[in-house]
Amino acid sequence: MIELLIVIAIIGILAAIAIPNLLNAVQRGKQKRTMSDMRTMATAVESYAVDNNFYPSGACPSGSVTSGTVLTDTALSVLSPTYISNPVRKDGWDRFMYYGVEPATNAQAYGFISYGRDGVVTSETTACSTTTNFNSDIIYSNGGFVQFPQGAQN
């Protein structure tokens, strides 16, 4: 009976060590998937812009890449199937990604945003920065990440 208790205690200790690392790996995987999907969609948007001299329409009402609209059927219809066969609408957390163009530049600037694990806007940054929080926004604009995860996550 004592041997059984010792085995159960050892299994409990191993689980206490392994489960947080597993959960962290799952969240990092969702971040990386979101970043990859943003790059894929940006490639399609850039290809469209090369052919048309402007980006597909999308509202960006505040004038920054930190707000926009869900990828609409109109925006996706001009990209698919010519520029991308399977357009991505949702991020790794199964929430809609947002897309917008800058109206002040006559649709010559664009951005994608994922609101992270919690789905809540956590920043209004337009300066390049890294984050270590799974809840932080992931922002991609004009060919590069403006805000993105890096380092140990929490």
PDB file of C-alpha atoms in Angstrom:
ATOM      1  CA  MET A   1       0.000   0.000   0.000  1.00  0.00           C
ATOM      2  CA  ILE A   2       2.853   2.374   0.804  1.00  0.00           C
ATOM      3  CA  GLU A   3       4.446   1.590  -2.553  1.00  0.00           C
ATOM      4  CA  LEU A   4       1.214   2.584  -4.304  1.00  0.00           C
ATOM      5  CA  LEU A   5       1.124   5.903  -2.435  1.00  0.00           C
ATOM      6  CA  ILE A   6       4.744   6.580  -3.395  1.00  0.00           C
ATOM      7  CA  VAL A   7       4.000   5.846  -7.072  1.00  0.00           C
ATOM      8  CA  ILE A   8       0.946   8.146  -6.991  1.00  0.00           C
ATOM      9  CA  ALA A   9       3.011  10.902  -5.348  1.00  0.00           C
ATOM     10  CA  ILE A  10       5.732  10.581  -8.005  1.00  0.00           C
ATOM     11  CA  ILE A  11       3.142  10.723 -10.800  1.00  0.00           C
ATOM     12  CA  GLY A  12       1.617  13.820  -9.175  1.00  0.00           C
ATOM     13  CA  ILE A  13       5.002  15.547  -8.985  1.00  0.00           C
ATOM     14  CA  LEU A  14       5.770  14.735 -12.629  1.00  0.00           C
ATOM     15  CA  ALA A  15       2.344  16.021 -13.699  1.00  0.00           C
ATOM     16  CA  ALA A  16       2.860  19.251 -11.739  1.00  0.00           C
ATOM     17  CA  ILE A  17       6.097  19.802 -13.654  1.00  0.00           C
ATOM     18  CA  ALA A  18       4.875  18.751 -17.116  1.00  0.00           C
ATOM     19  CA  ILE A  19       1.386  20.301 -17.358  1.00  0.00           C
ATOM     20  CA  PRO A  20       2.420  23.997 -17.146  1.00  0.00           C
ATOM     21  CA  ASN A  21       5.086  23.410 -19.809  1.00  0.00           C
ATOM     22  CA  LEU A  22       2.539  21.659 -22.028  1.00  0.00           C
ATOM     23  CA  LEU A  23       0.029  24.510 -21.676  1.00  0.00           C
ATOM     24  CA  ASN A  24       2.774  27.037 -22.455  1.00  0.00           C
ATOM     25  CA  ALA A  25       3.734  25.085 -25.590  1.00  0.00           C
ATOM     26  CA  VAL A  26       0.111  25.012 -26.776  1.00  0.00           C
ATOM     27  CA  GLN A  27      -0.187  28.813 -26.411  1.00  0.00           C
ATOM     28  CA  ARG A  28       3.121  29.406 -28.203  1.00  0.00           C
ATOM     29  CA  GLY A  29       1.894  27.176 -31.020  1.00  0.00           C
ATOM     30  CA  LYS A  30      -1.252  29.288 -31.355  1.00  0.00           C
ATOM     31  CA  GLN A  31       0.870  32.454 -31.464  1.00  0.00           C
ATOM     32  CA  LYS A  32       3.152  31.045 -34.143  1.00  0.00           C
ATOM     33  CA  ARG A  33       0.184  29.856 -36.203  1.00  0.00           C
ATOM     34  CA  THR A  34      -1.354  33.333 -36.003  1.00  0.00           C
ATOM     35  CA  MET A  35       1.911  34.962 -37.070  1.00  0.00           C
ATOM     36  CA  SER A  36       2.288  32.527 -39.967  1.00  0.00           C
ATOM     37  CA  ASP A  37      -1.301  33.127 -41.083  1.00  0.00           C
ATOM     38  CA  MET A  38      -0.729  36.888 -40.964  1.00  0.00           C
ATOM     39  CA  ARG A  39       2.341  36.534 -43.183  1.00  0.00           C
ATOM     40  CA  THR A  40       0.362  34.370 -45.612  1.00  0.00           C
ATOM     41  CA  MET A  41      -2.500  36.859 -45.822  1.00  0.00           C
ATOM     42  CA  ALA A  42      -0.043  39.747 -46.148  1.00  0.00           C
ATOM     43  CA  THR A  43       1.608  38.010 -49.100  1.00  0.00           C
ATOM     44  CA  ALA A  44      -1.788  37.796 -50.808  1.00  0.00           C
ATOM     45  CA  VAL A  45      -2.530  41.459 -50.017  1.00  0.00           C
ATOM     46  CA  GLU A  46       0.888  42.531 -51.318  1.00  0.00           C
ATOM     47  CA  SER A  47       0.392  40.515 -54.514  1.00  0.00           C
ATOM     48  CA  TYR A  48      -2.979  42.180 -55.019  1.00  0.00           C
ATOM     49  CA  ALA A  49      -1.373  45.597 -54.488  1.00  0.00           C
ATOM     50  CA  VAL A  50       1.341  44.880 -57.058  1.00  0.00           C
ATOM     51  CA  ASP A  51      -1.328  44.186 -59.667  1.00  0.00           C
ATOM     52  CA  ASN A  52      -3.729  46.993 -58.675  1.00  0.00           C
ATOM     53  CA  ASN A  53      -1.532  49.728 -57.110  1.00  0.00           C
ATOM     54  CA  PHE A  54      -3.631  49.774 -53.919  1.00  0.00           C
ATOM     55  CA  TYR A  55      -4.552  47.385 -51.123  1.00  0.00           C
ATOM     56  CA  PRO A  56      -7.971  45.702 -50.846  1.00  0.00           C
ATOM     57  CA  SER A  57     -10.512  47.862 -49.047  1.00  0.00           C
ATOM     58  CA  GLY A  58     -10.912  47.560 -45.310  1.00  0.00           C
ATOM     59  CA  ALA A  59     -11.907  50.106 -42.720  1.00  0.00           C
ATOM     60  CA  CYS A  60      -9.303  51.435 -40.332  1.00  0.00           C
ATOM     61  CA  PRO A  61     -11.396  54.099 -38.597  1.00  0.00           C
ATOM     62  CA  SER A  62      -8.953  55.320 -35.982  1.00  0.00           C
ATOM     63  CA  GLY A  63      -6.139  55.863 -38.458  1.00  0.00           C
ATOM     64  CA  SER A  64      -3.938  53.237 -36.824  1.00  0.00           C
ATOM     65  CA  VAL A  65      -3.284  49.581 -37.479  1.00  0.00           C
ATOM     66  CA  THR A  66      -4.615  48.661 -34.035  1.00  0.00           C
ATOM     67  CA  SER A  67      -8.214  48.755 -35.175  1.00  0.00           C
ATOM     68  CA  GLY A  68      -9.968  47.637 -38.276  1.00  0.00           C
ATOM     69  CA  THR A  69     -12.675  45.351 -39.516  1.00  0.00           C
ATOM     70  CA  VAL A  70     -13.033  41.632 -39.674  1.00  0.00           C
ATOM     71  CA  LEU A  71     -11.865  40.369 -43.046  1.00  0.00           C
ATOM     72  CA  THR A  72     -15.012  40.900 -45.065  1.00  0.00           C
ATOM     73  CA  ASP A  73     -16.326  38.831 -47.918  1.00  0.00           C
ATOM     74  CA  THR A  74     -15.643  41.795 -50.206  1.00  0.00           C
ATOM     75  CA  ALA A  75     -11.971  41.974 -49.224  1.00  0.00           C
ATOM     76  CA  LEU A  76     -11.613  38.202 -49.426  1.00  0.00           C
ATOM     77  CA  SER A  77     -13.403  37.965 -52.766  1.00  0.00           C
ATOM     78  CA  VAL A  78     -10.719  40.049 -54.469  1.00  0.00           C
ATOM     79  CA  LEU A  79      -7.960  37.883 -52.949  1.00  0.00           C
ATOM     80  CA  SER A  80      -9.419  34.419 -53.453  1.00  0.00           C
ATOM     81  CA  PRO A  81      -8.698  32.356 -55.522  1.00  0.00           C
ATOM     82  CA  THR A  82      -6.259  34.500 -57.552  1.00  0.00           C
ATOM     83  CA  TYR A  83      -3.895  35.495 -54.726  1.00  0.00           C
ATOM     84  CA  ILE A  84      -4.686  32.907 -52.043  1.00  0.00           C
ATOM     85  CA  SER A  85      -6.582  29.632 -52.312  1.00  0.00           C
ATOM     86  CA  ASN A  86      -7.695  29.356 -48.668  1.00  0.00           C
ATOM     87  CA  PRO A  87      -7.935  32.790 -47.034  1.00  0.00           C
ATOM     88  CA  VAL A  88      -7.498  32.873 -43.267  1.00  0.00           C
ATOM     89  CA  ARG A  89     -10.217  34.623 -41.255  1.00  0.00           C
ATOM     90  CA  LYS A  90      -9.397  33.471 -37.722  1.00  0.00           C
ATOM     91  CA  ASP A  91      -6.291  33.447 -35.555  1.00  0.00           C
ATOM     92  CA  GLY A  92      -4.873  30.553 -33.545  1.00  0.00           C
ATOM     93  CA  TRP A  93      -7.382  31.162 -30.741  1.00  0.00           C
ATOM     94  CA  ASP A  94     -10.314  30.853 -33.187  1.00  0.00           C
ATOM     95  CA  ARG A  95     -11.096  34.577 -33.055  1.00  0.00           C
ATOM     96  CA  PHE A  96     -11.462  36.762 -36.105  1.00  0.00           C
ATOM     97  CA  MET A  97      -8.342  38.539 -37.353  1.00  0.00           C
ATOM     98  CA  TYR A  98      -8.822  42.165 -38.266  1.00  0.00           C
ATOM     99  CA  TYR A  99      -7.640  43.912 -41.410  1.00  0.00           C
ATOM    100  CA  GLY A 100      -7.544  47.581 -42.233  1.00  0.00           C
ATOM    101  CA  VAL A 101      -6.109  50.052 -44.693  1.00  0.00           C
ATOM    102  CA  GLU A 102      -4.982  53.554 -43.836  1.00  0.00           C
ATOM    103  CA  PRO A 103      -7.449  56.001 -45.399  1.00  0.00           C
ATOM    104  CA  ALA A 104      -5.056  58.944 -45.039  1.00  0.00           C
ATOM    105  CA  THR A 105      -2.639  57.274 -47.471  1.00  0.00           C
ATOM    106  CA  ASN A 106      -5.287  56.402 -50.083  1.00  0.00           C
ATOM    107  CA  ALA A 107      -5.093  52.697 -49.231  1.00  0.00           C
ATOM    108  CA  GLN A 108      -1.295  52.554 -49.560  1.00  0.00           C
ATOM    109  CA  ALA A 109      -0.790  51.149 -46.039  1.00  0.00           C
ATOM    110  CA  TYR A 110      -2.429  48.112 -44.449  1.00  0.00           C
ATOM    111  CA  GLY A 111      -2.408  46.108 -41.243  1.00  0.00           C
ATOM    112  CA  PHE A 112      -3.574  42.865 -39.647  1.00  0.00           C
ATOM    113  CA  ILE A 113      -4.260  42.442 -35.955  1.00  0.00           C
ATOM    114  CA  SER A 114      -5.018  39.547 -33.639  1.00  0.00           C
ATOM    115  CA  TYR A 115      -6.141  40.477 -30.149  1.00  0.00           C
ATOM    116  CA  GLY A 116      -4.253  37.547 -28.601  1.00  0.00           C
ATOM    117  CA  ARG A 117      -5.430  34.839 -26.249  1.00  0.00           C
ATOM    118  CA  ASP A 118      -7.940  36.986 -24.371  1.00  0.00           C
ATOM    119  CA  GLY A 119      -9.429  38.646 -27.466  1.00  0.00           C
ATOM    120  CA  VAL A 120      -9.190  42.116 -25.884  1.00  0.00           C
ATOM    121  CA  VAL A 121      -7.357  45.156 -27.271  1.00  0.00           C
ATOM    122  CA  THR A 122      -4.260  45.549 -25.092  1.00  0.00           C
ATOM    123  CA  SER A 123      -2.280  48.223 -26.897  1.00  0.00           C
ATOM    124  CA  GLU A 124      -2.461  51.240 -29.143  1.00  0.00           C
ATOM    125  CA  THR A 125       1.169  51.051 -30.181  1.00  0.00           C
ATOM    126  CA  THR A 126       2.488  51.817 -33.625  1.00  0.00           C
ATOM    127  CA  ALA A 127       6.150  51.526 -32.600  1.00  0.00           C
ATOM    128  CA  CYS A 128       7.895  48.205 -33.111  1.00  0.00           C
ATOM    129  CA  SER A 129       7.850  46.250 -29.857  1.00  0.00           C
ATOM    130  CA  THR A 130       7.975  42.739 -28.476  1.00  0.00           C
ATOM    131  CA  THR A 131       5.806  41.258 -25.785  1.00  0.00           C
ATOM    132  CA  THR A 132       6.001  38.342 -23.394  1.00  0.00           C
ATOM    133  CA  ASN A 133       2.280  38.060 -22.668  1.00  0.00           C
ATOM    134  CA  PHE A 134      -0.035  35.620 -24.457  1.00  0.00           C
ATOM    135  CA  ASN A 135      -2.866  38.160 -24.094  1.00  0.00           C
ATOM    136  CA  SER A 136      -1.016  40.896 -25.982  1.00  0.00           C
ATOM    137  CA  ASP A 137      -2.032  41.877 -29.493  1.00  0.00           C
ATOM    138  CA  ILE A 138      -0.087  40.651 -32.516  1.00  0.00           C
ATOM    139  CA  ILE A 139       0.133  43.411 -35.127  1.00  0.00           C
ATOM    140  CA  TYR A 140       1.422  43.062 -38.700  1.00  0.00           C
ATOM    141  CA  SER A 141       1.663  46.141 -40.905  1.00  0.00           C
ATOM    142  CA  ASN A 142       3.180  46.884 -44.314  1.00  0.00           C
ATOM    143  CA  GLY A 143       5.426  43.853 -44.546  1.00  0.00           C
ATOM    144  CA  GLY A 144       6.508  43.380 -40.936  1.00  0.00           C
ATOM    145  CA  PHE A 145       5.402  42.780 -37.381  1.00  0.00           C
ATOM    146  CA  VAL A 146       4.832  45.933 -35.361  1.00  0.00           C
ATOM    147  CA  GLN A 147       4.094  44.070 -32.130  1.00  0.00           C
ATOM    148  CA  PHE A 148       4.865  40.405 -31.681  1.00  0.00           C
ATOM    149  CA  PRO A 149       5.671  37.766 -29.050  1.00  0.00           C
ATOM    150  CA  GLN A 150       9.260  37.066 -28.167  1.00  0.00           C
ATOM    151  CA  GLY A 151      11.093  35.507 -25.251  1.00  0.00           C
ATOM    152  CA  ALA A 152       9.640  33.682 -22.251  1.00  0.00           C
ATOM    153  CA  GLN A 153       5.850  33.919 -22.299  1.00  0.00           C
ATOM    154  CA  ASN A 154       3.448  34.284 -19.410  1.00  0.00           C
TER     155      ASN A 154
END
